[in-house]
Coordinates of C-alpha atoms and ligand atoms in Angstrom, one line a residue:
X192 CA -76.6 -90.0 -177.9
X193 CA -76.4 -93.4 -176.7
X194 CA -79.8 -95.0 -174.8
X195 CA -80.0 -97.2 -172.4
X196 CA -80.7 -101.4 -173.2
X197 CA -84.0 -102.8 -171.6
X198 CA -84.9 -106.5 -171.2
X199 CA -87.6 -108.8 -170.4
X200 CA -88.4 -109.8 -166.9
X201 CA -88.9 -113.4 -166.4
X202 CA -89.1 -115.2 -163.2
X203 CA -87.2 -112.0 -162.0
X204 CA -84.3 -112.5 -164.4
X205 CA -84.0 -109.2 -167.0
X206 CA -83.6 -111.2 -170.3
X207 CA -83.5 -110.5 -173.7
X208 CA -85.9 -112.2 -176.1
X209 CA -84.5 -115.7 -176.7
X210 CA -83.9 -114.3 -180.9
X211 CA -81.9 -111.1 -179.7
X212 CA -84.0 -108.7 -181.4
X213 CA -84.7 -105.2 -180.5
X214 CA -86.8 -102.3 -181.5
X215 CA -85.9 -98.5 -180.9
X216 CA -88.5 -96.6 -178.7
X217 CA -88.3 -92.9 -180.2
X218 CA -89.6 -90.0 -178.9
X219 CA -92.2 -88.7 -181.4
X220 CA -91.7 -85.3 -180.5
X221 CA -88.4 -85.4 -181.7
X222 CA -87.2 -88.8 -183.6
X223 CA -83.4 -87.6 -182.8
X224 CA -84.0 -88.7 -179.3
X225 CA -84.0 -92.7 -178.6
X226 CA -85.5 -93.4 -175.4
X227 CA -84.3 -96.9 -174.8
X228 CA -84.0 -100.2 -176.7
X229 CA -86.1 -103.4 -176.0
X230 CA -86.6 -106.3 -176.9
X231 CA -88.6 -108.0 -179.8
X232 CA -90.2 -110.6 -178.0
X233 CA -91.7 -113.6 -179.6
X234 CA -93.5 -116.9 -178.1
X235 CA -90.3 -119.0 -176.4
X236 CA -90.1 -116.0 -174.2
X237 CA -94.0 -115.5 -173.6
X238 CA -93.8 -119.6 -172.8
X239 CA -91.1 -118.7 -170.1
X240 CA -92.9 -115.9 -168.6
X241 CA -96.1 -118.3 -168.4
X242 CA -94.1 -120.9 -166.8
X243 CA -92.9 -118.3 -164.3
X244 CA -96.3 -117.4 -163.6
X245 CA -97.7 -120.5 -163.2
X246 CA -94.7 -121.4 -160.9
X247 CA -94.8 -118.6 -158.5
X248 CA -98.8 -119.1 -158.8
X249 CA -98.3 -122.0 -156.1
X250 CA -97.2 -119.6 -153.5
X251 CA -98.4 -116.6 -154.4
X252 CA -102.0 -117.9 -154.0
X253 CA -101.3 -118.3 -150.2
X254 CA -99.7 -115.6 -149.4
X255 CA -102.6 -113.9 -147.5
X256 CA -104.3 -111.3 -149.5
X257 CA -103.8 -108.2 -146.9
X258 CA -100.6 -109.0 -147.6
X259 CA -100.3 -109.0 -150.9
X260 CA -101.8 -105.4 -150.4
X261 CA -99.4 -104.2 -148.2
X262 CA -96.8 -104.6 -151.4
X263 CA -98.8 -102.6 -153.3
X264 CA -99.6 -99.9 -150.9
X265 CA -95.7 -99.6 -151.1
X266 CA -95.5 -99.5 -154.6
X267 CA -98.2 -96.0 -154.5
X268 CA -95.5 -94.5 -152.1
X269 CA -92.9 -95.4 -154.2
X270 CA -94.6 -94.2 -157.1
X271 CA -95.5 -90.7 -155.3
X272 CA -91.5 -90.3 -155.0
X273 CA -90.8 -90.9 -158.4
X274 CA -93.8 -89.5 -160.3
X275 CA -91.6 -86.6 -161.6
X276 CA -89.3 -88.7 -163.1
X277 CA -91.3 -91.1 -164.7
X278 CA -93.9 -88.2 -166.0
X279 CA -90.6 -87.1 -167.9
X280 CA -90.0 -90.3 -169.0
X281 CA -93.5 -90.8 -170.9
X282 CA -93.7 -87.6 -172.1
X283 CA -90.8 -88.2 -173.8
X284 CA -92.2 -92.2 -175.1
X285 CA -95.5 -91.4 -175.9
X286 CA -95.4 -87.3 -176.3
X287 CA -98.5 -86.4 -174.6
X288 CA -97.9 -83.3 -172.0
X289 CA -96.2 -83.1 -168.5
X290 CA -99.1 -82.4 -167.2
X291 CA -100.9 -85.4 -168.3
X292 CA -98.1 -87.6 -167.8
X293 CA -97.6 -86.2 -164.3
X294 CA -101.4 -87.2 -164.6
X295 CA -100.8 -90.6 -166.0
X296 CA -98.6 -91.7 -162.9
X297 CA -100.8 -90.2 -160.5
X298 CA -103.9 -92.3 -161.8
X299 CA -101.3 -95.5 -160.9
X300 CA -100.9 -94.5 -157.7
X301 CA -104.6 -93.8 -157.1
X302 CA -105.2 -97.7 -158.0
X303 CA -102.5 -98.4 -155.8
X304 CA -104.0 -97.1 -153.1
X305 CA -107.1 -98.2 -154.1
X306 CA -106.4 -101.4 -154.3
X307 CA -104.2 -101.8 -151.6
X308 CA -107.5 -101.5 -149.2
X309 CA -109.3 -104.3 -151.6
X310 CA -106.9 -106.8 -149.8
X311 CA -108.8 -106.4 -146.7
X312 CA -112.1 -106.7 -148.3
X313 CA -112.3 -109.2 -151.3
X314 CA -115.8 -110.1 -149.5
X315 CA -117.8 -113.0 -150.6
X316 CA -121.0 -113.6 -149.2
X317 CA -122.8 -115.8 -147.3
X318 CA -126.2 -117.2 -147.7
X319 CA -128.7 -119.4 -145.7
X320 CA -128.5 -123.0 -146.7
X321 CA -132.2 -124.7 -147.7
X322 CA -131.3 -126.9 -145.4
X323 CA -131.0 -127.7 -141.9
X324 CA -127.3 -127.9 -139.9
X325 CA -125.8 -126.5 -143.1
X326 CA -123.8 -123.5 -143.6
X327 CA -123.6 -122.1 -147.2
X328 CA -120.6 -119.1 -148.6
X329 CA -119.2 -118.0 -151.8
X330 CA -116.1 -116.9 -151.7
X331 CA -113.5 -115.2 -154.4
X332 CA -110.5 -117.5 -156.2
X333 CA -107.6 -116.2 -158.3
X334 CA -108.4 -117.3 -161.4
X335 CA -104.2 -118.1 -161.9
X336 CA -102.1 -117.0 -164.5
X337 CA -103.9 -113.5 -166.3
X338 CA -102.3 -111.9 -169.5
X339 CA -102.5 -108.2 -169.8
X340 CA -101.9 -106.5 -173.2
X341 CA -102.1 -102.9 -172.6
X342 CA -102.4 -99.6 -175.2
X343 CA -99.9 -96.6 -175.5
X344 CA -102.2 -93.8 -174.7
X345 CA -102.0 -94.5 -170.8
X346 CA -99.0 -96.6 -170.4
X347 CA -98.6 -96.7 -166.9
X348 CA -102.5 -95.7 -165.8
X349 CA -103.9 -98.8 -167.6
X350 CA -101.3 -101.8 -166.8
X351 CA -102.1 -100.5 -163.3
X352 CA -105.7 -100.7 -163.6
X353 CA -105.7 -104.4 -164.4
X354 CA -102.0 -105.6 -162.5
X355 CA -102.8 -104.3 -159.2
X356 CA -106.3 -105.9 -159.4
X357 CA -105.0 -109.2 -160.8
X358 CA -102.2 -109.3 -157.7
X359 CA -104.4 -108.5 -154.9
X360 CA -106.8 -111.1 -155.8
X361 CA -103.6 -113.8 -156.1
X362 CA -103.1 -114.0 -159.8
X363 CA -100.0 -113.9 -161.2
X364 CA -99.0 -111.9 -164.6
X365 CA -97.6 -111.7 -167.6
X366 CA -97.3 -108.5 -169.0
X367 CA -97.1 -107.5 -172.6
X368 CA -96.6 -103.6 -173.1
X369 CA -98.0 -101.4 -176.2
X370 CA -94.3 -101.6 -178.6
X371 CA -94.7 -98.0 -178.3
X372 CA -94.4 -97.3 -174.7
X373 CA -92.6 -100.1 -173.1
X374 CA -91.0 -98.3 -170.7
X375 CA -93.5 -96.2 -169.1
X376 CA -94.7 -100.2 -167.9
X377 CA -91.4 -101.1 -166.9
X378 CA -91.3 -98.5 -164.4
X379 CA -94.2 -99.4 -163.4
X380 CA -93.4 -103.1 -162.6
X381 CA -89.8 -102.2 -161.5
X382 CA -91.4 -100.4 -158.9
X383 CA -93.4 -103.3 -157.7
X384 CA -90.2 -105.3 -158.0
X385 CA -88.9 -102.5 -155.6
X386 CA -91.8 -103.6 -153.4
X387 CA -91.1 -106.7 -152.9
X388 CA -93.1 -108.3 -155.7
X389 CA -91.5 -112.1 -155.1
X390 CA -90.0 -113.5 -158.5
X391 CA -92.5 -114.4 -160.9
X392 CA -95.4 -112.7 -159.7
X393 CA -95.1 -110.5 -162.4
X394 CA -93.5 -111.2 -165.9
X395 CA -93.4 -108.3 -168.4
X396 CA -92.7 -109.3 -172.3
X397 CA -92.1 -106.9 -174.3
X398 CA -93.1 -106.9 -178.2
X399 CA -95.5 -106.7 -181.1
X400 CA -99.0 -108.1 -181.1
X401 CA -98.8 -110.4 -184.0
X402 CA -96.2 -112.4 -182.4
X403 CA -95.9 -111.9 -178.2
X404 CA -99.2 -110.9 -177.9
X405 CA -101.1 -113.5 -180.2
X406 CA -98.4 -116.0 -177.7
X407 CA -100.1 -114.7 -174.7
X408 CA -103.6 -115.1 -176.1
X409 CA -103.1 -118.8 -177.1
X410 CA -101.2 -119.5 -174.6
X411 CA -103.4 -122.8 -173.1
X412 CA -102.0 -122.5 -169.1
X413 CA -103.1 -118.4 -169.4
X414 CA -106.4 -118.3 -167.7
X415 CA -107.7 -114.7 -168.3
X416 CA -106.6 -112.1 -170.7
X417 CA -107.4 -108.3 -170.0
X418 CA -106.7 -106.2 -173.2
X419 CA -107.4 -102.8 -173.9
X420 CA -107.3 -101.6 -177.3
X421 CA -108.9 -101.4 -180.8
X422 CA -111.8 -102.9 -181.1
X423 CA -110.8 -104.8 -184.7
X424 CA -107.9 -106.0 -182.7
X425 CA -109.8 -106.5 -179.8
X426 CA -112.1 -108.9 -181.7
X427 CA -109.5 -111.0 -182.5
X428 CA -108.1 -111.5 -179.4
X429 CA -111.6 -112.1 -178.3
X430 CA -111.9 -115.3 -181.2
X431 CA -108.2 -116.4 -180.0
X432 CA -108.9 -116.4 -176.5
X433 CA -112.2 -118.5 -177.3
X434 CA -110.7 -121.3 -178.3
X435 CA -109.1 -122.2 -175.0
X436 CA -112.5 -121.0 -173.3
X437 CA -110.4 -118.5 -171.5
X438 CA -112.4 -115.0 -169.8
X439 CA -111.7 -112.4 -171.5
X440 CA -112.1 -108.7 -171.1
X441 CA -112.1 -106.4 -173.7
X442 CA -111.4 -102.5 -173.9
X443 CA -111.8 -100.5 -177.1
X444 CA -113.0 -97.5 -178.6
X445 CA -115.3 -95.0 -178.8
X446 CA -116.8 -92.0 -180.6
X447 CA -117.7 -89.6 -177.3
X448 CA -120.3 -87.5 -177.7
X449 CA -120.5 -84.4 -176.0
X450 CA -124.1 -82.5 -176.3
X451 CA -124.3 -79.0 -175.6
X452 CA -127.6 -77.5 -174.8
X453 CA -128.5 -73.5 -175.2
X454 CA -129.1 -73.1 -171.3
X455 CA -125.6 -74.2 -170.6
X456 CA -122.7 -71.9 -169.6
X457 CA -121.1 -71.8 -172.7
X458 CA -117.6 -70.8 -171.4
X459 CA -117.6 -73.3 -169.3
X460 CA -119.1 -76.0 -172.2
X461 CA -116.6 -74.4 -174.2
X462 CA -113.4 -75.2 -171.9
X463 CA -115.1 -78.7 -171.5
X464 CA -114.6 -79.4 -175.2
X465 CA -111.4 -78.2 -175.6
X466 CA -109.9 -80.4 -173.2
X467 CA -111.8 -83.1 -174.6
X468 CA -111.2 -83.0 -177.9
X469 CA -107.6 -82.2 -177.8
X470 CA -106.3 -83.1 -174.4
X471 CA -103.8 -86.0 -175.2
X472 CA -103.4 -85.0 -178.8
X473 CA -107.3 -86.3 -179.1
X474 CA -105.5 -89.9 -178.6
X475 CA -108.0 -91.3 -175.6
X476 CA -110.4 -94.2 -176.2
X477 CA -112.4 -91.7 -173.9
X478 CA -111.9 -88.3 -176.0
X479 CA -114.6 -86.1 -177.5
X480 CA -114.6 -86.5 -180.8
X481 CA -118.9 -86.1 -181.9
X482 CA -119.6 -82.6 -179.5
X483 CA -123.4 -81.8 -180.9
X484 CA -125.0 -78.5 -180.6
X485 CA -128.3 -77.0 -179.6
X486 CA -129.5 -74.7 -182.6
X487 CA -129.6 -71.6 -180.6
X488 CA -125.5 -71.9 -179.6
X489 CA -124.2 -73.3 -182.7
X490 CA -122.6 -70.5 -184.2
X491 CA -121.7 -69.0 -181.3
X492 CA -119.7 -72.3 -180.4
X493 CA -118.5 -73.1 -183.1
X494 CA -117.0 -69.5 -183.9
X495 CA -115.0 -69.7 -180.3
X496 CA -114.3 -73.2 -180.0
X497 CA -112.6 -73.0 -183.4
X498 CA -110.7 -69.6 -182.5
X499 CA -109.5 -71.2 -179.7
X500 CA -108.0 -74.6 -181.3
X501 CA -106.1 -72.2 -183.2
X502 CA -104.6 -70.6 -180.6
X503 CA -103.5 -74.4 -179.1
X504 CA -99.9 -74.3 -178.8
X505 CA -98.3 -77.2 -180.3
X506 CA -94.9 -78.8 -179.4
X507 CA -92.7 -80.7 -177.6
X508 CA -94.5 -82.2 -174.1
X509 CA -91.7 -81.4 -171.8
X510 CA -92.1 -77.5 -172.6
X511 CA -94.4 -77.0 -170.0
X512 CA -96.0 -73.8 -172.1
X513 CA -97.5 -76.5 -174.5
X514 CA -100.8 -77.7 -174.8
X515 CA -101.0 -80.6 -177.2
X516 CA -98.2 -82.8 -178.2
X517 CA -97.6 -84.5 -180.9
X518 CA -99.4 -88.0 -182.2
X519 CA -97.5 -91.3 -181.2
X520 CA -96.2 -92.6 -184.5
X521 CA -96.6 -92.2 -188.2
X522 CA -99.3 -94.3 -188.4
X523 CA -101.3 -92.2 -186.4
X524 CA -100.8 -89.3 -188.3
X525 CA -101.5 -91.3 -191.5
X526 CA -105.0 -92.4 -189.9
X527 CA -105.8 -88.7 -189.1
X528 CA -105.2 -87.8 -192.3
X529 CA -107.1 -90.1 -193.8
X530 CA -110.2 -89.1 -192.1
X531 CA -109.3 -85.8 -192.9
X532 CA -109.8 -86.7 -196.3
X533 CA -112.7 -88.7 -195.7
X534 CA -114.4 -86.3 -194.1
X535 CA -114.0 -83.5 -196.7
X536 CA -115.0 -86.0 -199.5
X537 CA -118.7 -86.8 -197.4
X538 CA -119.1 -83.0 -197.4
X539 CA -118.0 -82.0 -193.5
X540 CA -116.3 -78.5 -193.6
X541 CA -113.0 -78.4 -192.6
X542 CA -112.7 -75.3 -190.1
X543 CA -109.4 -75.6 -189.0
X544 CA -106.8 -77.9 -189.0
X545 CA -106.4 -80.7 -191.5
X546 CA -102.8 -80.8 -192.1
X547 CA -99.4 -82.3 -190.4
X548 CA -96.8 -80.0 -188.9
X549 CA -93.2 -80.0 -189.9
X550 CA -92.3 -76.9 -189.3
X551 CA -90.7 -74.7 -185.6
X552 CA -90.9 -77.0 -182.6
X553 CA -92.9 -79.9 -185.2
X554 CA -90.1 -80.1 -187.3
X555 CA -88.2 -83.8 -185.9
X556 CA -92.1 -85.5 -184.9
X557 CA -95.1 -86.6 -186.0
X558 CA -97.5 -83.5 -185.1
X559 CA -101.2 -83.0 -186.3
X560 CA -102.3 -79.8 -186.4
X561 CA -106.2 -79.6 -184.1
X562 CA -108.7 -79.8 -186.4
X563 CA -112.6 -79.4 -186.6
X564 CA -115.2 -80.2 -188.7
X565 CA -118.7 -78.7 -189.2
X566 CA -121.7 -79.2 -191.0
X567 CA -121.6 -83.2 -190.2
X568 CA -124.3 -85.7 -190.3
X569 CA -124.8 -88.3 -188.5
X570 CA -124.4 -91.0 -190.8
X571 CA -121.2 -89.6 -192.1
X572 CA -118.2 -91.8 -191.5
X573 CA -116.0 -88.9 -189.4
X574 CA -119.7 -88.9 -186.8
X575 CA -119.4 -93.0 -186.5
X576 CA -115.6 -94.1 -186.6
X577 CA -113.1 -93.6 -184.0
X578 CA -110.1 -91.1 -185.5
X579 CA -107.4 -91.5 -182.6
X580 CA -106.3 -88.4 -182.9
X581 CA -107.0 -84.8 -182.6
X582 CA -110.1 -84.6 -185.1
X583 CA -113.7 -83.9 -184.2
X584 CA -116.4 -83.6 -186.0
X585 CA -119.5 -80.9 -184.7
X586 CA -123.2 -81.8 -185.3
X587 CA -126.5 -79.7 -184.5
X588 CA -129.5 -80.6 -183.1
X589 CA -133.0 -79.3 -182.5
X590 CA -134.2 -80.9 -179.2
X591 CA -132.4 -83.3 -176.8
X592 CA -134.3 -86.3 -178.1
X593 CA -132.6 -85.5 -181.1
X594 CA -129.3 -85.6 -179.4
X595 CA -129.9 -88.5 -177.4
X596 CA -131.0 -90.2 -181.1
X597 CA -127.7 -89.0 -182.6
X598 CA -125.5 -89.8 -179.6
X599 CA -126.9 -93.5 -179.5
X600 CA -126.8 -93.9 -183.4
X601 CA -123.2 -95.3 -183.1
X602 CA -121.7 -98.5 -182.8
X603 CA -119.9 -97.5 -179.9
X604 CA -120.5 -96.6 -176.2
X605 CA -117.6 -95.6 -173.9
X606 CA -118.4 -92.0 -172.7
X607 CA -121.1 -89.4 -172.8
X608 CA -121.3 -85.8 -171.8
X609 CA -124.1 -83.0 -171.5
X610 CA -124.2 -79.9 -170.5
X611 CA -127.1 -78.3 -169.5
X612 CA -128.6 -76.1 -166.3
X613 CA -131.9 -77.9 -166.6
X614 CA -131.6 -80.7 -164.0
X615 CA -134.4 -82.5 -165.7
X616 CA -132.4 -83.1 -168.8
X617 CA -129.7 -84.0 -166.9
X618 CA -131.1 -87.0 -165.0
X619 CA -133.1 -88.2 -168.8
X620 CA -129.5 -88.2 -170.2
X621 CA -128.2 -90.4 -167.3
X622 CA -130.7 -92.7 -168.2
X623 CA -130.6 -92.4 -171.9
X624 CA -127.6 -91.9 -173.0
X625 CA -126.1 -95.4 -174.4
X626 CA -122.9 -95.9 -172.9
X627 CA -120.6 -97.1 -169.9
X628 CA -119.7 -93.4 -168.6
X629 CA -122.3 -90.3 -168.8
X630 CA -120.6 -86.5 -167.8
X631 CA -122.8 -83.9 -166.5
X632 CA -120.9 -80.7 -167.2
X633 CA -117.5 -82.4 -167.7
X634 CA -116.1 -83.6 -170.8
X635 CA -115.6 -87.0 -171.5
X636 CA -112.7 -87.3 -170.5
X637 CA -111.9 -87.8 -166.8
X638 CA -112.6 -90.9 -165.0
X639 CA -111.4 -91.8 -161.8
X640 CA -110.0 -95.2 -160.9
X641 CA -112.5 -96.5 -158.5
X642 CA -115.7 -95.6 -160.2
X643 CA -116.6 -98.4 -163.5
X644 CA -114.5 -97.9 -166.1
X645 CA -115.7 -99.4 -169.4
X646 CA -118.5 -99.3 -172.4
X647 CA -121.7 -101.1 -174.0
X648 CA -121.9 -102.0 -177.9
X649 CA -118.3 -102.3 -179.7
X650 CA -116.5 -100.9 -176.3
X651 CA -116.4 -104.0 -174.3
X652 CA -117.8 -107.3 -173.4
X653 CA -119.3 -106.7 -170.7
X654 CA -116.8 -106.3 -168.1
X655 CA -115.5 -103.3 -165.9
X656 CA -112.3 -101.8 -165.1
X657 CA -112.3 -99.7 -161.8
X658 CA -115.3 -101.0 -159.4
X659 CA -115.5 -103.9 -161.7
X660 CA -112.0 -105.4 -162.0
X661 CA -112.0 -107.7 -159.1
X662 CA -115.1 -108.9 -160.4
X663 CA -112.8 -110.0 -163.5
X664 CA -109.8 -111.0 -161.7
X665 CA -111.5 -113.8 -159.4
X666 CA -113.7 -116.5 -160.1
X667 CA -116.8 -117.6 -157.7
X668 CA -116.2 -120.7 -155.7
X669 CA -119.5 -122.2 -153.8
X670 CA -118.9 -123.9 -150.1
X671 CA -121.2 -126.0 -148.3
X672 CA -120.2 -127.5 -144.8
X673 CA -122.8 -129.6 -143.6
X674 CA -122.4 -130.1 -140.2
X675 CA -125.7 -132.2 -139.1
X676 CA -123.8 -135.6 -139.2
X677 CA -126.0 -137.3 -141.5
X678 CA -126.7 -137.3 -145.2
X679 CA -128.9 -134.8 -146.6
X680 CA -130.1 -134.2 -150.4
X681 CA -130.8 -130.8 -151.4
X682 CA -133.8 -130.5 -153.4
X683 CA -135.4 -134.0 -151.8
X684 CA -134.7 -134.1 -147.8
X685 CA -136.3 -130.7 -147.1
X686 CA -139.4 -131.1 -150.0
X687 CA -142.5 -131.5 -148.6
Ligands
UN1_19 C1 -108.3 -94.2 -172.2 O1 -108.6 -93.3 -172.9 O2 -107.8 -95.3 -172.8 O3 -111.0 -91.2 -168.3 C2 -108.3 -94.2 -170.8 C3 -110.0 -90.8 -168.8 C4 -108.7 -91.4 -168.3 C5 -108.5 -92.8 -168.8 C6 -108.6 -92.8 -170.3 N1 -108.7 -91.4 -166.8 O4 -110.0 -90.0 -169.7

């Protein structure tokens, strides 16, 4: 079958990288099926997609900011017409369900429309001067030309979360998708092309880390980078980005703890950690891979929940009778294995699962069969490190404290759940639990674009996706306008 060629988009030319090279895209559910070809970017074509930026930069900064909404409140329509389509598409990149991709594309246009009403806010504030005749305001800047370097899980969800927030604020962008799922971004920034994104607004450079991306982050005229990934890569990019004092704002993992107290409805609980664990193909930064039960409900839970990830059905994403797809790449796989391995070696008992799929509908991808461990403890390595894939690991408890201990004993924080009828405990875990997101009676999994989106310890840096982004996308500039015709010195005219 032959696939279609993609290119780069720089100062709204489609280019191939400046060396020719490609790389395949291949559907993971089935490597027979080539879903495009794109190019192997290096840094002469991340130095033309800066230039671009920096270009368009000069105008773009003026163009006023309700404006710049209006284009992406046009892109969330156009998105809503062709959210079938481009569900279909990722599905067939990345693997994960129609569901979820119909889900992935509808987070997008959520942002857009989110966003789009930003443009008429982007407050500042203003403040009384200390002295007389002077007026004093702080008001929001783009902080110019932003790099994004986005994962493969949500490849259209999370280049939205940080472009639309970078545009409406007056940056401009360059782009650099997960090599895995170009195309579910190129969609995305075709359709704000579509919208009347002007040239150079937005530059998309497709190709690996090592060499586009480590481009990007060095880059000296890139201002801000926005990355969301693994934390060991994130770390780096954190160091790079350091050395041309650049702001930075890191995404990475997590090790999601769901607690599950004896009050609870445990069908419900039970549905909760299902989706949690293996919605995705357990390949979220936000999945639950620690759940930790009360005593009482252990073996109850653990009998169902473990009947039940049997009875997943596995397969290709596009058959809409299938629940978990398969893992992105190889190297997934390889990685669940691994902790497979792990695991069994530190003594966890391996309930189900453990093994890849090659047979039936797994036969041409890279499927991992849902797989649960019992019996682990907290310091084991399958309780502390993030898997990436459909693995989790189930821990008991006697009290909450002790939940709330083992929860917390991590190096990460992203996302927390409990559930629990006790409204008491509920409002402790709030407080308690150490992390960016807490669920009560929800899995892990689940966050909505305009609430914070982001985590404390090994997650982040400190910054916010969501409510926090235009915090990240603008810097603070102070005005003072003295209008009293005269000189006055703070801090010595108005002391006594
Ligand atoms: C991620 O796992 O990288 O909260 C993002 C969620 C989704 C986003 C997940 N809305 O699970």
């Amino acid at each position: 079958m032959s696939h279609l060629k993609y290119h780069n988009l720089i100062a709204g030319q489609w280019l191939p990288a400046a060396s020719g090279k490609t790389s395949l895209n291949v559907n993971p559910a089935d490597h027979a099926d080539i879903v495009g070809e794109f190019p192997s970017s290096g840094a002469e074509d991340v130095n033309r997609a800066v230039e671009a930026a920096k270009a368009a930069f000069r105008i773009w900064r003026l163009v006023p900011a309700p404006k710049r909404a209006e284009i992406l409140l046009r892109t969330g329509i156009l998105l809503q017409e062709r959210k079938e389509e481009f569900a279909r598409q990722m599905t067939r990149e990345m693997g994960k369900v129609l569901a979820e991709t119909r889900g992935d594309v509808q987070e997008a246009i959520d942002e857009a429309f989110y966003v789009a009403g930003e443009g008429r806010r982007l407050f500042g504030v203003t403040t009384p001067s200390e002295l007389q005749n002077k007026f004093a305001m702080s008001v929001r800047m783009p902080v110019g030309v932003v790099g994004l370097i986005t994962p493969w899980n949500f490849p259209m969800a999370i280049p939205s979360w940080k472009l639309f927030p970078a545009l409406v604020a007056g940056n401009t962008c360059v782009i650099k998708p997960a090599t895995d799922t170009p195309l579910s971004t190129y969609n995305l920034v075709q359709t704000l092309a579509d919208a009347g994104i002007p040239e150079g607004v937005i530059n998309i450079v497709s190709g690996g880390g090592s060499d586009a991306g480590q481009a990007l982050v060095e880059h000296p005229d890139v201002r801000a980078i926005s990355f969301t990934g693994s934390s060991a890569v994130g770390s780096h990019v954190g160091q790079r980005a350091a050395a041309t004092f650049k702001q930075v704002s890191l995404e990475m993992g997590g090790k999601n703890a769901m607690i599950v107290m004896q009050d609870t409805n445990l069908d419900l609980a039970l549905d909760g950690a299902l989706w949690g664990a293996f919605g995705t193909t357990g390949q979220r930064c936000t999945a639950t891979s620690r759940i930790l039960l009360q005593r009482g409900i252990a073996g109850a839970f653990t009998e169902r929940f473990v009947a039940r990830a049997k009875r997943l059905k596995i397969g290709n994403g596009l058959d809409e009778s299938v629940e978990v797809g398969p893992q992105v790449n190889a190297s997934q796989i390889e990685t669940s294995r691994k902790y497979v391995e792990i695991a069994k070696n530190e003594g966890a008992e391996l309930l189900c699962g453990g093994h890849t799929l090659t047979d039936g509908a797994c036969a041409n991808g890279t499927f991992f069969e849902p797989t649960v461990f019992a019996g682990v403890k907290p310091a084991m390595r399958i309780a502390r490190e993030e898997v990436f894939g459909p693995v989790v690991a189930l821990l008991e408890f006697d009290a909450f404290e002790q939940a709330v201990e083992i929860a917390n004993s991590i190096d990460y924080g992203l996302s927390t759940s409990i559930y629990t009828k006790n409204v008491n405990r509920a409002f402790a875990a709030m407080r308690d639990l150490e992390a960016g997101i807490t669920y009560i009676n929800a899995p892990t999994i689940g966050a909505e674009v305009h609430l914070p989106f982001g985590g404390v310890k090994q997650t982040g840096n400190g910054h916010r996706e969501g409510l926090g982004a235009i915090d990240f996308f603008t810097t603070w500039k102070a005005v003072y306008v003295d209008y009293s015709d005269k000189l006055q010195r703070a801090q010595i005219d108005n002391a006594e």
